[in-house]
Short mmCIF file of C-alpha atoms in Angstrom, two decimals:
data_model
loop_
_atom_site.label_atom_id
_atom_site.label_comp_id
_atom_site.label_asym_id
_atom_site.label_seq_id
_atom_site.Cartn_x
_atom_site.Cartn_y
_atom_site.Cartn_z
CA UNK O 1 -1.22 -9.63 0.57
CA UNK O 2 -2.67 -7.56 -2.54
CA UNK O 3 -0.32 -5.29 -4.13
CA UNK O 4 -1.73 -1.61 -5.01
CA UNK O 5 -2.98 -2.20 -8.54
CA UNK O 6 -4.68 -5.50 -8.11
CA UNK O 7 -6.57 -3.64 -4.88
CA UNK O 8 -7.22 -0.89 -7.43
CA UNK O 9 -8.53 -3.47 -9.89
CA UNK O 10 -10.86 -5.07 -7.06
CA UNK O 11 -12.02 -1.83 -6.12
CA UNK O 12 -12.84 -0.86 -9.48
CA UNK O 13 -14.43 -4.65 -10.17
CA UNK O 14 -16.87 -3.85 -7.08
CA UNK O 15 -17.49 0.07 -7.40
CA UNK O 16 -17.99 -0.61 -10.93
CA UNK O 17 -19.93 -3.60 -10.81
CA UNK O 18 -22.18 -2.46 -8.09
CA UNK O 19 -23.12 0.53 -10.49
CA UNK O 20 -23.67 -1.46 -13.53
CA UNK O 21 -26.15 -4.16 -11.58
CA UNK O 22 -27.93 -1.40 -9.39
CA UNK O 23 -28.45 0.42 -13.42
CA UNK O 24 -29.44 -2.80 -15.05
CA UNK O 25 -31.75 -3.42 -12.07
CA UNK O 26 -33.29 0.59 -12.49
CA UNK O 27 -33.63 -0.14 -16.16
CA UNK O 28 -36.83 -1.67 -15.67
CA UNK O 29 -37.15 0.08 -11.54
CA UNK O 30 -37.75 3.47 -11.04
CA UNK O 31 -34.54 5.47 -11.27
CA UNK O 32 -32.15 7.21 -13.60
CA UNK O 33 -31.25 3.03 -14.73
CA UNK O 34 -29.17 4.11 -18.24
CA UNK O 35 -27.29 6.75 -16.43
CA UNK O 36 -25.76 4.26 -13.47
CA UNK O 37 -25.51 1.42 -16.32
CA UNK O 38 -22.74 4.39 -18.08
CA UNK O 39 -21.05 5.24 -14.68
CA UNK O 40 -20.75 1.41 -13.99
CA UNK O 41 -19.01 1.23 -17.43
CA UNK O 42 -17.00 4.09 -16.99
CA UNK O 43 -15.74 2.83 -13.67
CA UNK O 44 -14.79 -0.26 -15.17
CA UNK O 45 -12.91 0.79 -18.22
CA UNK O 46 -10.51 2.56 -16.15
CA UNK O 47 -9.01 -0.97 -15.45
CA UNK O 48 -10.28 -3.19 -17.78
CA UNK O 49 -10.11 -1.90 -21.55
CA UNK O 50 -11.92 -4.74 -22.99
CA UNK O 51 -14.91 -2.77 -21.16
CA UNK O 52 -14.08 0.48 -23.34
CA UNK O 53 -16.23 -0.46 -26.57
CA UNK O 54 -19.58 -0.44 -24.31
CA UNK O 55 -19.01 3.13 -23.23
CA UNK O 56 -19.57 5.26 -26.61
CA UNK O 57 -22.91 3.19 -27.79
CA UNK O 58 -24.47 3.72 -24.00
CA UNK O 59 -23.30 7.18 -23.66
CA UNK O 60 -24.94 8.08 -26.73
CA UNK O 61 -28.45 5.99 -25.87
CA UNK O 62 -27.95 7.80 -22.12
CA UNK O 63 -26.94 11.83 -23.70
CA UNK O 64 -30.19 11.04 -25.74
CA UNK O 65 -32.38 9.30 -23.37
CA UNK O 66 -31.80 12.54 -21.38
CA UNK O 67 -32.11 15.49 -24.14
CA UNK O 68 -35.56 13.56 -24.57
CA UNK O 69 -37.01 13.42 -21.32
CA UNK O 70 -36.77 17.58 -21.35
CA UNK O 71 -37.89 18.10 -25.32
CA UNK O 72 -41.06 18.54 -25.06
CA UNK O 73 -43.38 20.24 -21.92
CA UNK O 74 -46.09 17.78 -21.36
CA UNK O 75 -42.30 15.14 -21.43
CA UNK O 76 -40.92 17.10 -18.75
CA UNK O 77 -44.01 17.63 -16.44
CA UNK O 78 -44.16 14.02 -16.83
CA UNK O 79 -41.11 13.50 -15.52
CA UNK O 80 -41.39 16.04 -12.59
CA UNK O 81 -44.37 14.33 -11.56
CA UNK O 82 -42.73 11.33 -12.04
CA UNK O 83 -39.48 12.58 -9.88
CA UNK O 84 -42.27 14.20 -7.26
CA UNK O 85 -43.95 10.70 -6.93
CA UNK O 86 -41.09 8.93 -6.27
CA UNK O 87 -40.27 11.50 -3.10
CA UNK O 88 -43.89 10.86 -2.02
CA UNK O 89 -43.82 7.40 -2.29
CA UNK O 90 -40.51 7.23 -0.73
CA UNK O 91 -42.31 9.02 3.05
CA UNK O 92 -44.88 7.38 2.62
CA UNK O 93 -43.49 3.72 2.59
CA UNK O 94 -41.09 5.49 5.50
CA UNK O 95 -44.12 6.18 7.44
CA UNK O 96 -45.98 3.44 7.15
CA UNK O 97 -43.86 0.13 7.84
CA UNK O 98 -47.05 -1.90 7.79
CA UNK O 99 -47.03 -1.68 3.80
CA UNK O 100 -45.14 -4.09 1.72
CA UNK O 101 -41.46 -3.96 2.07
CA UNK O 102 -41.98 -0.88 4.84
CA UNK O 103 -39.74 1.91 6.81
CA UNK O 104 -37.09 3.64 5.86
CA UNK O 105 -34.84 1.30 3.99
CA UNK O 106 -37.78 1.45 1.29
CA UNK O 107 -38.33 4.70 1.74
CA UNK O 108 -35.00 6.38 1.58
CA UNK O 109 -34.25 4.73 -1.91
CA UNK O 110 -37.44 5.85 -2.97
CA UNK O 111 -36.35 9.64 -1.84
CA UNK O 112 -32.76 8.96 -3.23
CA UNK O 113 -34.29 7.94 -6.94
CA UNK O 114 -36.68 10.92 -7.14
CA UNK O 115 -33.81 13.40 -5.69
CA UNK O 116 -31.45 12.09 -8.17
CA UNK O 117 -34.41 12.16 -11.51
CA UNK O 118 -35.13 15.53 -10.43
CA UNK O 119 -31.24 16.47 -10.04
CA UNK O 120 -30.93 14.98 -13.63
CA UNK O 121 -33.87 16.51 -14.83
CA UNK O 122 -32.07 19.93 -13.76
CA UNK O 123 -28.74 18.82 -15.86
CA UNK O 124 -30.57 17.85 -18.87
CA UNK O 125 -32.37 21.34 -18.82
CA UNK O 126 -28.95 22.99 -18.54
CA UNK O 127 -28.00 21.04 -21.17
CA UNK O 128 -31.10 21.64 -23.57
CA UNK O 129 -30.18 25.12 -22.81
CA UNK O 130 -26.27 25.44 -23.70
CA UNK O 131 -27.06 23.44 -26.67
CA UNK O 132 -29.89 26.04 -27.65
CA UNK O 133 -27.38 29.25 -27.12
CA UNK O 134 -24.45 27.71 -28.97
CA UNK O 135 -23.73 28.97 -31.98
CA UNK O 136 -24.28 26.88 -35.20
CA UNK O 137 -21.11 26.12 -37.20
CA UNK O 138 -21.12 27.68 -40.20
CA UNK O 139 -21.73 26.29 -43.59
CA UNK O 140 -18.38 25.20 -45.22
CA UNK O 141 -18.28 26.78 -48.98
CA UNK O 142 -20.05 23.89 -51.42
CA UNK O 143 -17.52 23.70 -54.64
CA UNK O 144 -20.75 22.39 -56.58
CA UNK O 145 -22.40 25.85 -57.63
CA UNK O 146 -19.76 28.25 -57.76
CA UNK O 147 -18.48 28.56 -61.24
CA UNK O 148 -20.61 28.97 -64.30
CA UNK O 149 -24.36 29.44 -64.70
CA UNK O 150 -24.48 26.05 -65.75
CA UNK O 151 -23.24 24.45 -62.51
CA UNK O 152 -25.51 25.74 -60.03
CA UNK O 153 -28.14 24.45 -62.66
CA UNK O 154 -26.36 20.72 -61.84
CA UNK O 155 -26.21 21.42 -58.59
CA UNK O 156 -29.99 21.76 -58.72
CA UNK O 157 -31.10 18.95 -60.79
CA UNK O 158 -28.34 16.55 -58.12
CA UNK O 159 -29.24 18.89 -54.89
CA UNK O 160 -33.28 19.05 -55.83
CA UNK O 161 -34.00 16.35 -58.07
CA UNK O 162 -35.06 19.09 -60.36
CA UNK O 163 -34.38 18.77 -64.28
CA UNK O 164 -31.15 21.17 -65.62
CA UNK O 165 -32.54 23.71 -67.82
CA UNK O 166 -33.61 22.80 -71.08
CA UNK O 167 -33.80 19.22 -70.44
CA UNK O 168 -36.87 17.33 -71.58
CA UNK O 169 -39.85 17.07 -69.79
CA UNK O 170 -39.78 13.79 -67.13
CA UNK O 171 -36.16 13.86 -67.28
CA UNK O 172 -34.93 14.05 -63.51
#
């Protein structure tokens, strides 16, 4: 009989492994593909740490994958109508069992991928927004350009490429 952490580790194996495929498989499917791919790897870094290096560089690619798909308007009709075609498609192959892979086993993943685009969609607008009202960190005080005359005239020939004062012409 399996003690309680190797049925943690199993469970953790399959959750997270089911996640990770069903992403990988949405990658090139329709579906939020990057964002399952992360939760698979979360899932499995909680019992295997060898797994923990994948997380930061696909968090990153998914945090950006998602601040893109709302950037821009004509980006995020896109995807609405994208995330609205899927919940079409999704009754219609539920409606219509004649058509390739028909009913509602088609169907209702079809409805579950546009529901959960559209739910993302709705997080990465939240997000675009928060990061938009957050205040900007301010400036740190520069130590180039606070003394003399002379030093804020190096700081602009090293900041701006632009020769010090009484340089020669061409001299950058």
């Amino acid at each position: 009989m399996l003690k309680g952490g190797a049925v943690r580790r199993a469970t953790a194996l399959v959750t997270g492994g089911a996640l990770l495929l069903t992403g990988v498989a949405l990658l090139v499917l329709p579906g939020p593909g990057l964002l399952l791919v992360l939760a698979g790897l979360l899932v499995l870094s909680r019992e295997f740490p060898g797994v923990r290096r994948y997380v930061d560089p696909v968090r990153d690619r998914a945090l950006r994958a998602a601040d893109d798909s709302v950037s821009s308007p004509l980006r995020l009709a896109a995807s609405v109508l994208a995330g609205a075609g899927l919940l079409a498609a999704g009754v219609t192959w539920g409606l219509r069992p004649r058509l390739p892979f028909g009913g509602w086993a088609t169907g209702s993943g079809l409805i579950l991928s546009g529901l959960v685009l559209l739910g993302l969609l709705l997080w990465s607008l939240d997000r675009a927004r928060q990061a938009r009202r957050a205040p900007t960190p301010a400036t740190p005080p520069s130590r180039l350009g606070s003394g003399s005359g002379s030093d804020s005239e190096d700081t602009e020939h090293a900041v701006h490429g632009r020769p010090p004062t009484g340089a020669p012409p061409g001299d950058v």
